[in-house]
Coordinates of C-alpha atoms in Angstrom, one line a residue:
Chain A
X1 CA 94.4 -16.3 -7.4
X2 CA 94.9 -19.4 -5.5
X3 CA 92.2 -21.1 -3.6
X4 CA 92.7 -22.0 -0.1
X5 CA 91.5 -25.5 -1.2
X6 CA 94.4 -25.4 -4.3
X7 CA 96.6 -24.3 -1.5
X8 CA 96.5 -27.3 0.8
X9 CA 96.0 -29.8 -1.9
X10 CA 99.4 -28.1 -2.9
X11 CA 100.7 -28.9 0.3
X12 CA 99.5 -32.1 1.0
X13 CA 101.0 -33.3 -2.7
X14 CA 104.4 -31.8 -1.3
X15 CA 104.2 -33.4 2.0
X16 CA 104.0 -36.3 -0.1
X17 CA 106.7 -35.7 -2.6
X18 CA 109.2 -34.2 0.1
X19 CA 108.9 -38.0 1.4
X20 CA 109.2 -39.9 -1.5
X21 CA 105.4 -41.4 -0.2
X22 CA 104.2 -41.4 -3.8
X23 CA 105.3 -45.2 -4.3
X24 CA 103.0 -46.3 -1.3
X25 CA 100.3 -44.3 -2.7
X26 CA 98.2 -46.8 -5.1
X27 CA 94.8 -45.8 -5.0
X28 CA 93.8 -49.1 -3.7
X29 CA 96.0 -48.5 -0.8
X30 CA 95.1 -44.6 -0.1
X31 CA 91.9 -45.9 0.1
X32 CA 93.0 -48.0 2.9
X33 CA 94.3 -45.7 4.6
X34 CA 91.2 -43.4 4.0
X35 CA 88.8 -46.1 6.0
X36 CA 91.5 -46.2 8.9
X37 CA 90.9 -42.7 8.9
X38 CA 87.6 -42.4 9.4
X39 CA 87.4 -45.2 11.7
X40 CA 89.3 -43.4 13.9
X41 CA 86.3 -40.6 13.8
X42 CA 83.6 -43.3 14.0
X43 CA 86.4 -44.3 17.2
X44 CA 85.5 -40.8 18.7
X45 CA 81.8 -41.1 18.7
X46 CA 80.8 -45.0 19.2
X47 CA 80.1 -45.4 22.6
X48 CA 77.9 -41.4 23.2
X49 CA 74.9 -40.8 22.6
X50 CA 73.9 -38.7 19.6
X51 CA 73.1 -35.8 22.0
X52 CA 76.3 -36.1 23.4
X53 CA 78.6 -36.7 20.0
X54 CA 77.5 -32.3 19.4
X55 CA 78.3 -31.8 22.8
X56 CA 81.8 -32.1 23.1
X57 CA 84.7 -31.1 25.2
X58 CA 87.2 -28.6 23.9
X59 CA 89.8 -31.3 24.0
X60 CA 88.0 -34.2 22.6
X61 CA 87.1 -31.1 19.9
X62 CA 90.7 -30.6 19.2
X63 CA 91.4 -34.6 18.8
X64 CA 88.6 -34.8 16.2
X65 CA 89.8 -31.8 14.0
X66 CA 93.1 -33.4 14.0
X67 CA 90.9 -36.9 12.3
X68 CA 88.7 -34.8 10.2
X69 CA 92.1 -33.1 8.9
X70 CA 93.2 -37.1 8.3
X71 CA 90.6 -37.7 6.1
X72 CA 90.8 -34.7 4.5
X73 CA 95.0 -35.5 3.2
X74 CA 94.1 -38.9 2.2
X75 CA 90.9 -37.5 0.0
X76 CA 93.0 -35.4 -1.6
X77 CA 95.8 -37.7 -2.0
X78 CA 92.9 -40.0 -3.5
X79 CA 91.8 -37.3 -5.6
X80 CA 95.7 -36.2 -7.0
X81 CA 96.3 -40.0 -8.2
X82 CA 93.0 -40.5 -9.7
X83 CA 93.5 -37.0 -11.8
X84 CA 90.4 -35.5 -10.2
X85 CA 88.6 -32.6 -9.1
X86 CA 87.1 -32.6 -5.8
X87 CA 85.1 -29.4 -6.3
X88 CA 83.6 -30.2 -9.6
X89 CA 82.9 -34.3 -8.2
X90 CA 81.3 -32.3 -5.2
X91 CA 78.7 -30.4 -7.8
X92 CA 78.0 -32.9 -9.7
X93 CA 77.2 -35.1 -7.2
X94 CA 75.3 -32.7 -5.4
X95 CA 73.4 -31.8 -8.9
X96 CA 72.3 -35.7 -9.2
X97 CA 71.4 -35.9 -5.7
X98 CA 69.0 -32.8 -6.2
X99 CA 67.4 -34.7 -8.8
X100 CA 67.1 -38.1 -7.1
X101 CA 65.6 -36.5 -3.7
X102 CA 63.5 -34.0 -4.0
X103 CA 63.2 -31.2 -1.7
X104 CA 59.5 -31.5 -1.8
X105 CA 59.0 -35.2 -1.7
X106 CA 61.6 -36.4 0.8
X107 CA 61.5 -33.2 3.2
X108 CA 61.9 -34.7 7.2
X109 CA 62.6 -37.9 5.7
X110 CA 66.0 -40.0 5.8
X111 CA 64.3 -42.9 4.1
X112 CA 66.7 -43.7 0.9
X113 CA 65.8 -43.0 -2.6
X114 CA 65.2 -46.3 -3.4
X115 CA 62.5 -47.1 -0.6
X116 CA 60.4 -44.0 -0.4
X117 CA 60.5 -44.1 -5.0
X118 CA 58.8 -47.5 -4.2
X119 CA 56.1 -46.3 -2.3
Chain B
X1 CA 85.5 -13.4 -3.3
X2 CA 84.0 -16.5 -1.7
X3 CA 86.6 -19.6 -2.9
X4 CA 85.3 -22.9 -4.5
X5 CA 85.5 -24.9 -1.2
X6 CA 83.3 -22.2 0.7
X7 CA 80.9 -22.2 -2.2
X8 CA 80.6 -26.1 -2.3
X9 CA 80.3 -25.9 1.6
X10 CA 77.4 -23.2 1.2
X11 CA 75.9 -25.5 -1.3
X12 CA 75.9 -28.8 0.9
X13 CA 74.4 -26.7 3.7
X14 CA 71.5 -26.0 1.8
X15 CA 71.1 -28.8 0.5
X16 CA 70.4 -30.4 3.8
X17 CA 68.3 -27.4 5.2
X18 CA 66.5 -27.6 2.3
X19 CA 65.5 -31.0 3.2
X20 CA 65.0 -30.9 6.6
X21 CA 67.4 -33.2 7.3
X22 CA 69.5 -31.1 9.6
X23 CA 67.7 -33.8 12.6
X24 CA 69.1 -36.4 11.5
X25 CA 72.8 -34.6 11.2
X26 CA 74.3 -36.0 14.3
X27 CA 78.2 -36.1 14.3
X28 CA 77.8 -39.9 15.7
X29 CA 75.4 -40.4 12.6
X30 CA 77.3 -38.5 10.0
X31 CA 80.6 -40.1 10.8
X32 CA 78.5 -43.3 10.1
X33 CA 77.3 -42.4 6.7
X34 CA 81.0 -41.0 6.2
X35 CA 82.8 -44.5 6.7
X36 CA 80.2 -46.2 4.5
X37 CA 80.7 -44.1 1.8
X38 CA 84.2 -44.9 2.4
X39 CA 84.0 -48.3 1.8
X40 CA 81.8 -47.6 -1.3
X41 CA 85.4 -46.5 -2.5
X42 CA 87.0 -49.2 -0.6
X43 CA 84.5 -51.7 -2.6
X44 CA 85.8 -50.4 -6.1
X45 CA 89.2 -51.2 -5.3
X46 CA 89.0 -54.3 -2.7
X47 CA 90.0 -57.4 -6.0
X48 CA 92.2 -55.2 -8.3
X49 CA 96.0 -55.1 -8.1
X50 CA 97.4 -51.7 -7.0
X51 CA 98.2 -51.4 -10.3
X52 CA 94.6 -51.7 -12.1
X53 CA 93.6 -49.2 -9.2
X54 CA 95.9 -46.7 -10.5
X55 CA 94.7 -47.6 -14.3
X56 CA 90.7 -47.5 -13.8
X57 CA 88.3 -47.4 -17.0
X58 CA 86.4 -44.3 -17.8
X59 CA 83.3 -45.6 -16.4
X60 CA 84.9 -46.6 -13.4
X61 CA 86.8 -43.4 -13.1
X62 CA 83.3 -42.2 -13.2
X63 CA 82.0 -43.8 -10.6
X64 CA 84.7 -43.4 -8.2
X65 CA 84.5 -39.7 -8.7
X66 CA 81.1 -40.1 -7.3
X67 CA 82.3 -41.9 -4.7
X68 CA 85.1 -39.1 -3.5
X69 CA 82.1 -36.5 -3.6
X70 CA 80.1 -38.3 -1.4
X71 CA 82.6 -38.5 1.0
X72 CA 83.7 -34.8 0.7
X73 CA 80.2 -34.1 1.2
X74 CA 79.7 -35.9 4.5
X75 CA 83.1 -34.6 5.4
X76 CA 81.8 -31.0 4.9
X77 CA 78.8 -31.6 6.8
X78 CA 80.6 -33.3 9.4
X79 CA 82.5 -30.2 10.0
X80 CA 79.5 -27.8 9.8
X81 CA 78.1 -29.7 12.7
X82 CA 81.2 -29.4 14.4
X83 CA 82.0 -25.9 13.8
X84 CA 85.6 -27.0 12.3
X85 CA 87.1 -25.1 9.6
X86 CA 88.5 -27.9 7.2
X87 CA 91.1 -26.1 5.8
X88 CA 92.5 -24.9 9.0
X89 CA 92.4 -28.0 10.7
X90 CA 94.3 -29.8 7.5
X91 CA 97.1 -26.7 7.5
X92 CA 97.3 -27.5 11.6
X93 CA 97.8 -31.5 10.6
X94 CA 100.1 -30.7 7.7
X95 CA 102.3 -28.6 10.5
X96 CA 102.4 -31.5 13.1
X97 CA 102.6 -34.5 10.6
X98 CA 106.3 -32.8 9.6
X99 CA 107.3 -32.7 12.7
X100 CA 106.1 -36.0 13.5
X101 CA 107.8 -37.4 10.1
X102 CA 111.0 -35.6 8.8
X103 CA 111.3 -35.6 5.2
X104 CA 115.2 -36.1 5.6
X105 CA 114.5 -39.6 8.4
X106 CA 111.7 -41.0 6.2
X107 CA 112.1 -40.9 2.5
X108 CA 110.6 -43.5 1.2
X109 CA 109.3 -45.5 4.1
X110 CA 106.1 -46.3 5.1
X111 CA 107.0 -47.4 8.3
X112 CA 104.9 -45.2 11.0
X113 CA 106.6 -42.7 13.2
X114 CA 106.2 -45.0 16.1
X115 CA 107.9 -47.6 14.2
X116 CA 111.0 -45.8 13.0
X117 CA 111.0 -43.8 16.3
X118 CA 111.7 -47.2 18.1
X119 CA 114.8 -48.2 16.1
Chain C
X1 CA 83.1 -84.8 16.4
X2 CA 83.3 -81.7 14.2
X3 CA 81.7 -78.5 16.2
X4 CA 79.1 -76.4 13.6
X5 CA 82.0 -74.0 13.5
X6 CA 84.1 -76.2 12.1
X7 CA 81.4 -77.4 9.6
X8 CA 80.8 -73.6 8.6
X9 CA 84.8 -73.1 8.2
X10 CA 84.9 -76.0 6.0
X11 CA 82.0 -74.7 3.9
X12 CA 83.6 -71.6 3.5
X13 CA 86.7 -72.7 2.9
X14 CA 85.0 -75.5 0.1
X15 CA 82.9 -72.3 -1.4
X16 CA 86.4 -70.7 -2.4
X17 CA 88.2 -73.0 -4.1
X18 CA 85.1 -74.6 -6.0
X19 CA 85.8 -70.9 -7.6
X20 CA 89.1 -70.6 -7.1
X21 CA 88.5 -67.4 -5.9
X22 CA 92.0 -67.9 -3.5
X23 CA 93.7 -66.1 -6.0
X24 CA 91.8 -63.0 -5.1
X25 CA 92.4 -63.9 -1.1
X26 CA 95.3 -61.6 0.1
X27 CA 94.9 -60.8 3.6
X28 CA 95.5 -57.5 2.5
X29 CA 92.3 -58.2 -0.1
X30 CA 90.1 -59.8 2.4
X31 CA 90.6 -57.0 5.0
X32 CA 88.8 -54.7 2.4
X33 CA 86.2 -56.8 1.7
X34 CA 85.7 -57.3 5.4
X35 CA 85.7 -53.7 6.2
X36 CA 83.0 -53.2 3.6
X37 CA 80.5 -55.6 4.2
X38 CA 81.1 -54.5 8.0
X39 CA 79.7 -51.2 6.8
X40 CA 77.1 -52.4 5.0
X41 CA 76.1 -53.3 8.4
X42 CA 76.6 -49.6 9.6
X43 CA 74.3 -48.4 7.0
X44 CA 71.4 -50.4 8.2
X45 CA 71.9 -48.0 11.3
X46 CA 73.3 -44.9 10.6
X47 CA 69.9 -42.6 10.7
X48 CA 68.4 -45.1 13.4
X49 CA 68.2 -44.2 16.7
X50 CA 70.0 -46.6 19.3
X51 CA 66.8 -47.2 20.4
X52 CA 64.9 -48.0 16.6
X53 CA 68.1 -50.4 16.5
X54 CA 67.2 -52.8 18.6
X55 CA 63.5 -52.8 17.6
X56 CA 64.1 -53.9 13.8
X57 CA 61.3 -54.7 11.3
X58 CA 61.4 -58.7 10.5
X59 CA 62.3 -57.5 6.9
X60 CA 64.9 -55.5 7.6
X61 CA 66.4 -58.0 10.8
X62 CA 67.0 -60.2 7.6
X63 CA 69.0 -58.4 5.6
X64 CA 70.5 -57.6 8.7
X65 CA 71.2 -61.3 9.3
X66 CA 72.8 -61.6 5.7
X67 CA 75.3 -58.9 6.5
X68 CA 76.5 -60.5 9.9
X69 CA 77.1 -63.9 7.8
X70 CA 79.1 -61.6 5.1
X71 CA 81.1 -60.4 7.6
X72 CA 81.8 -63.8 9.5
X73 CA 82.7 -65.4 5.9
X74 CA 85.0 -62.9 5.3
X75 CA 86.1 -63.4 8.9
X76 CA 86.7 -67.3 8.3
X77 CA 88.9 -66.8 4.9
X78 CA 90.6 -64.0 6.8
X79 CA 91.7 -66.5 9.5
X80 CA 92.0 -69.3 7.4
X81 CA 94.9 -67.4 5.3
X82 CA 96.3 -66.5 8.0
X83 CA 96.6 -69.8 9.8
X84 CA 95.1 -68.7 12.4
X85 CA 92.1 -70.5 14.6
X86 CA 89.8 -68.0 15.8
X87 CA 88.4 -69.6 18.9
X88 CA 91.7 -69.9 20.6
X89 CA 92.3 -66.3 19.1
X90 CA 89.0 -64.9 21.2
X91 CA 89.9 -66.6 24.1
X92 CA 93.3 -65.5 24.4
X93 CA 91.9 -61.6 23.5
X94 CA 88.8 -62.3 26.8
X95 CA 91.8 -63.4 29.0
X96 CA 93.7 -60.4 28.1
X97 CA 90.9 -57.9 28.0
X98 CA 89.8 -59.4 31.6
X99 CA 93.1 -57.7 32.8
X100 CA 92.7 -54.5 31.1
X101 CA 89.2 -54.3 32.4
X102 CA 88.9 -56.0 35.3
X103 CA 85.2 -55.8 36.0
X104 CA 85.2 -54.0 39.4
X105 CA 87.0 -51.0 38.1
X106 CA 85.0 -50.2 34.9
X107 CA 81.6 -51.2 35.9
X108 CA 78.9 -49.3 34.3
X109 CA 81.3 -46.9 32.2
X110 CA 82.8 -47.3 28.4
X111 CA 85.5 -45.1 29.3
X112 CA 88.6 -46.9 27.9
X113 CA 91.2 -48.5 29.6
X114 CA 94.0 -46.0 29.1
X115 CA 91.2 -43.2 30.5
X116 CA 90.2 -44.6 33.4
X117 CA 93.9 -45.7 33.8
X118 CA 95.2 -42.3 33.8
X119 CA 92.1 -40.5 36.0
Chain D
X1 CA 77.6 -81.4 24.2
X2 CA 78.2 -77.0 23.5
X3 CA 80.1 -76.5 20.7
X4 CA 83.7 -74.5 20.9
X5 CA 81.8 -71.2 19.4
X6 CA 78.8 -71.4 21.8
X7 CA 81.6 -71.4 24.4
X8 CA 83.3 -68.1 23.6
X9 CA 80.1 -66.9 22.6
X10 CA 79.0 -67.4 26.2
X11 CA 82.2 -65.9 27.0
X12 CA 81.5 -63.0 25.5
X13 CA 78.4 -62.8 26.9
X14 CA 79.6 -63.0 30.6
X15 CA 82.4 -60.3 29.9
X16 CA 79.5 -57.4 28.9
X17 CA 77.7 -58.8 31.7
X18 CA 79.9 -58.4 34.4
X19 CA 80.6 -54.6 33.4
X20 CA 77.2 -53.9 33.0
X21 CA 78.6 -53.1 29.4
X22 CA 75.5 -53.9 28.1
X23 CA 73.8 -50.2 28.2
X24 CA 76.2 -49.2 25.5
X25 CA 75.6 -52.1 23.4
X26 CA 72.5 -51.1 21.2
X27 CA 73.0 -52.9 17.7
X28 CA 73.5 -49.2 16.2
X29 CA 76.9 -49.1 18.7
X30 CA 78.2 -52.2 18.2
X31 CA 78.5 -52.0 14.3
X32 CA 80.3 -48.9 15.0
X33 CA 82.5 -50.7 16.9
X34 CA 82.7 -53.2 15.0
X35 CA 84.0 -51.6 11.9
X36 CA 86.6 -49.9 14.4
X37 CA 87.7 -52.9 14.5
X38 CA 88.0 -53.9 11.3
X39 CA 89.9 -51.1 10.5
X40 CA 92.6 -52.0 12.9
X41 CA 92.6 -55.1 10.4
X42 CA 93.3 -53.0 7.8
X43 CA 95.6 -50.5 9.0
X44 CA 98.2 -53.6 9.2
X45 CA 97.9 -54.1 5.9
X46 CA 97.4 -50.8 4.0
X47 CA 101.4 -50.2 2.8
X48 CA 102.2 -53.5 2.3
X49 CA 101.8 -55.6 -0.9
X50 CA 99.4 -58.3 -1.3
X51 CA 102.1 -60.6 -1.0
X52 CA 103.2 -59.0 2.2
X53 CA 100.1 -59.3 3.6
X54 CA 100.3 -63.2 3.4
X55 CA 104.1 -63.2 4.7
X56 CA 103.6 -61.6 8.7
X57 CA 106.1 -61.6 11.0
X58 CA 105.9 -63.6 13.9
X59 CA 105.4 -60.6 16.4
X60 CA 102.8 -58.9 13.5
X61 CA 100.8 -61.8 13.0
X62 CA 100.2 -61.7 17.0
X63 CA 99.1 -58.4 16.3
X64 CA 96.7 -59.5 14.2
X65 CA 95.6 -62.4 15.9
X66 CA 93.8 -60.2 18.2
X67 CA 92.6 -57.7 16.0
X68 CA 90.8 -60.3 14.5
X69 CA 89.2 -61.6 17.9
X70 CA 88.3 -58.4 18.7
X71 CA 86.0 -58.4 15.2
X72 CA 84.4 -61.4 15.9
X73 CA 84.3 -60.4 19.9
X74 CA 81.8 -57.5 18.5
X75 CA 80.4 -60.0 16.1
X76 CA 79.4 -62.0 18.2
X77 CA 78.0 -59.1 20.9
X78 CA 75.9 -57.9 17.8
X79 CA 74.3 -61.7 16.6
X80 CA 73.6 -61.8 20.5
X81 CA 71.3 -58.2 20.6
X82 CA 70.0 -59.3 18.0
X83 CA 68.8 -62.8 18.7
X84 CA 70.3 -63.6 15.6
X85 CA 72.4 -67.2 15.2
X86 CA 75.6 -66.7 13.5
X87 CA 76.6 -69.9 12.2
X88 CA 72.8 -70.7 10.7
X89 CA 73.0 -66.9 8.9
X90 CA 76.2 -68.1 7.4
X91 CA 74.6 -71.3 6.4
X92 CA 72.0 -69.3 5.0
X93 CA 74.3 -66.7 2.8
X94 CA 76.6 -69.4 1.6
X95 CA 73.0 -71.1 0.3
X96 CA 72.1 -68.0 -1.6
X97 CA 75.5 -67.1 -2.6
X98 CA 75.6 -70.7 -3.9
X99 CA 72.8 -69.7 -6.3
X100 CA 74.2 -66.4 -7.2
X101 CA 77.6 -67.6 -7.9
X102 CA 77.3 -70.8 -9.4
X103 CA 80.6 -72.8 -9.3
X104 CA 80.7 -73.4 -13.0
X105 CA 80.2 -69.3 -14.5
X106 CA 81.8 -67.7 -11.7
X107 CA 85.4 -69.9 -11.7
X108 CA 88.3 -67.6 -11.0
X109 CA 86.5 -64.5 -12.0
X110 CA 86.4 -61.9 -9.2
X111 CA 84.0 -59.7 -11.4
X112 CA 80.6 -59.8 -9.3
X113 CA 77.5 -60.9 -10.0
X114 CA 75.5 -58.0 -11.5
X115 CA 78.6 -57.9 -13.8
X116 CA 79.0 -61.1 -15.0
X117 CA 75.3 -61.6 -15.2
X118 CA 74.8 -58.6 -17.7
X119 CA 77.3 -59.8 -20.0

């Protein structure tokens, strides 16, 4: 059975084909169009506080799903040229990261790897 | 049956609440760490032709997947904060962006809807 | 008498072609590589507070400074492939902006033009 | 005598000053808002070809004329927060990157320096 993540990589690569967008779509320039993306979330939040960026209205809400959705397409997009798996990237990644920040030695702490390994 | 994007969006959770660093989640602050990892993809791509993008080394290729899970990840968490189902907000996009852009007025342009809505 | 902008342009501009790095110089190129050091800037503050943001270490205020001249360099070549003189660029966008903002209307709030506009 | 960029930069100053803009402009803010920017800059030139980029039209080049006041605009706001001088940080960076990049191994290779310097 289908995923609902195979489903709408399926329909954003059909969205795309139905369009004839594939010839725009270098990864170079999806990754363009990725950044745009989520500048226009970065847009939503510059100027409130961080209290006030998970505090907000129902219609500024509905204006950052419609972003979050933006940058989802193009990641996928990204993901369909390059011949890769999001899901299996995501565990790996998430596998290494376990590894290089340890629950127990960087609980509470957003210091990087690199500084609080130097200390 | 749980599908692979709810199980990698289980495993991000935890990974942060294992960590504590659930204060430091902000939307403000994670759309921050979102566009940088962004431009960590942007950075692979920024001096190649659209062509070498499209034609990346293995060790590259490797890299850049990194790169997509990162953002995935901060993507995910984004959402989490937000209470936004991905998936539904991308078929909600999907719906307006073909409105918005008829397959049959533009087939292979990249002009924006704005642009060929002028003319 | 040459202004120290003009001397920084012309070091920028000398620092390039001593490489010839202009074949890498597309606008289109030296957007992305604007965009990214602009976010290695962001990631200096993404898990600051505002506050911890203006009250840097002297180590990190510069590597801070280094980013700011990343992104003006990149700014410079930008302009310069463009043909473009940013002084006379900024004050044309102040003169412009004065009208869209005019400072008794938006004192004291961030709200953006077309908000406050509209309300 | 002030130089043309001290001018705008006290422009730029007297602009946030007048709106009492300057409670929203903690550094942490302002490179938010400056990478909005920035991706304006790119957005122009994210479907067209690197030759494109360096061939605007007349009324899209006006277009980008301000975008790219609007970077430095924030630039500049930044440098100002944090005390920091822009043109002696660039004079700084070119200084190092003369080191890193020395004219003679670096000559129209775009590869960076951690790469060239392994091999």
């Amino acid at each position: 059975m289908a995923s609902d993540f195979d489903r709408i990589r399926k329909q954003v690569r059909q969205f795309v084909v139905e369009r004839e967008w594939d010839q725009f779509h270098s990864p170079k320039n999806l990754s363009m169009a990725l950044i745009v993306e989520a500048a226009e979330m970065v847009e939503h939040f510059q100027w409130l506080t961080e209290e006030q960026s998970g505090d907000l209205s129902a219609e500024k809400l509905a204006e950052v799903e419609l972003e979050l959705a933006d940058i989802q397409i193009y990641l996928i997009s990204l993901a369909e040229k390059l011949k890769l798996d999001i899901v299996a990237a995501v565990e790996k990644k998430l596998a290494l990261n376990a590894e290089k920040y340890p629950a127990d030695q960087v609980r509470g702490s957003s210091r990087k790897y690199t500084e609080y390994k130097q200390s």
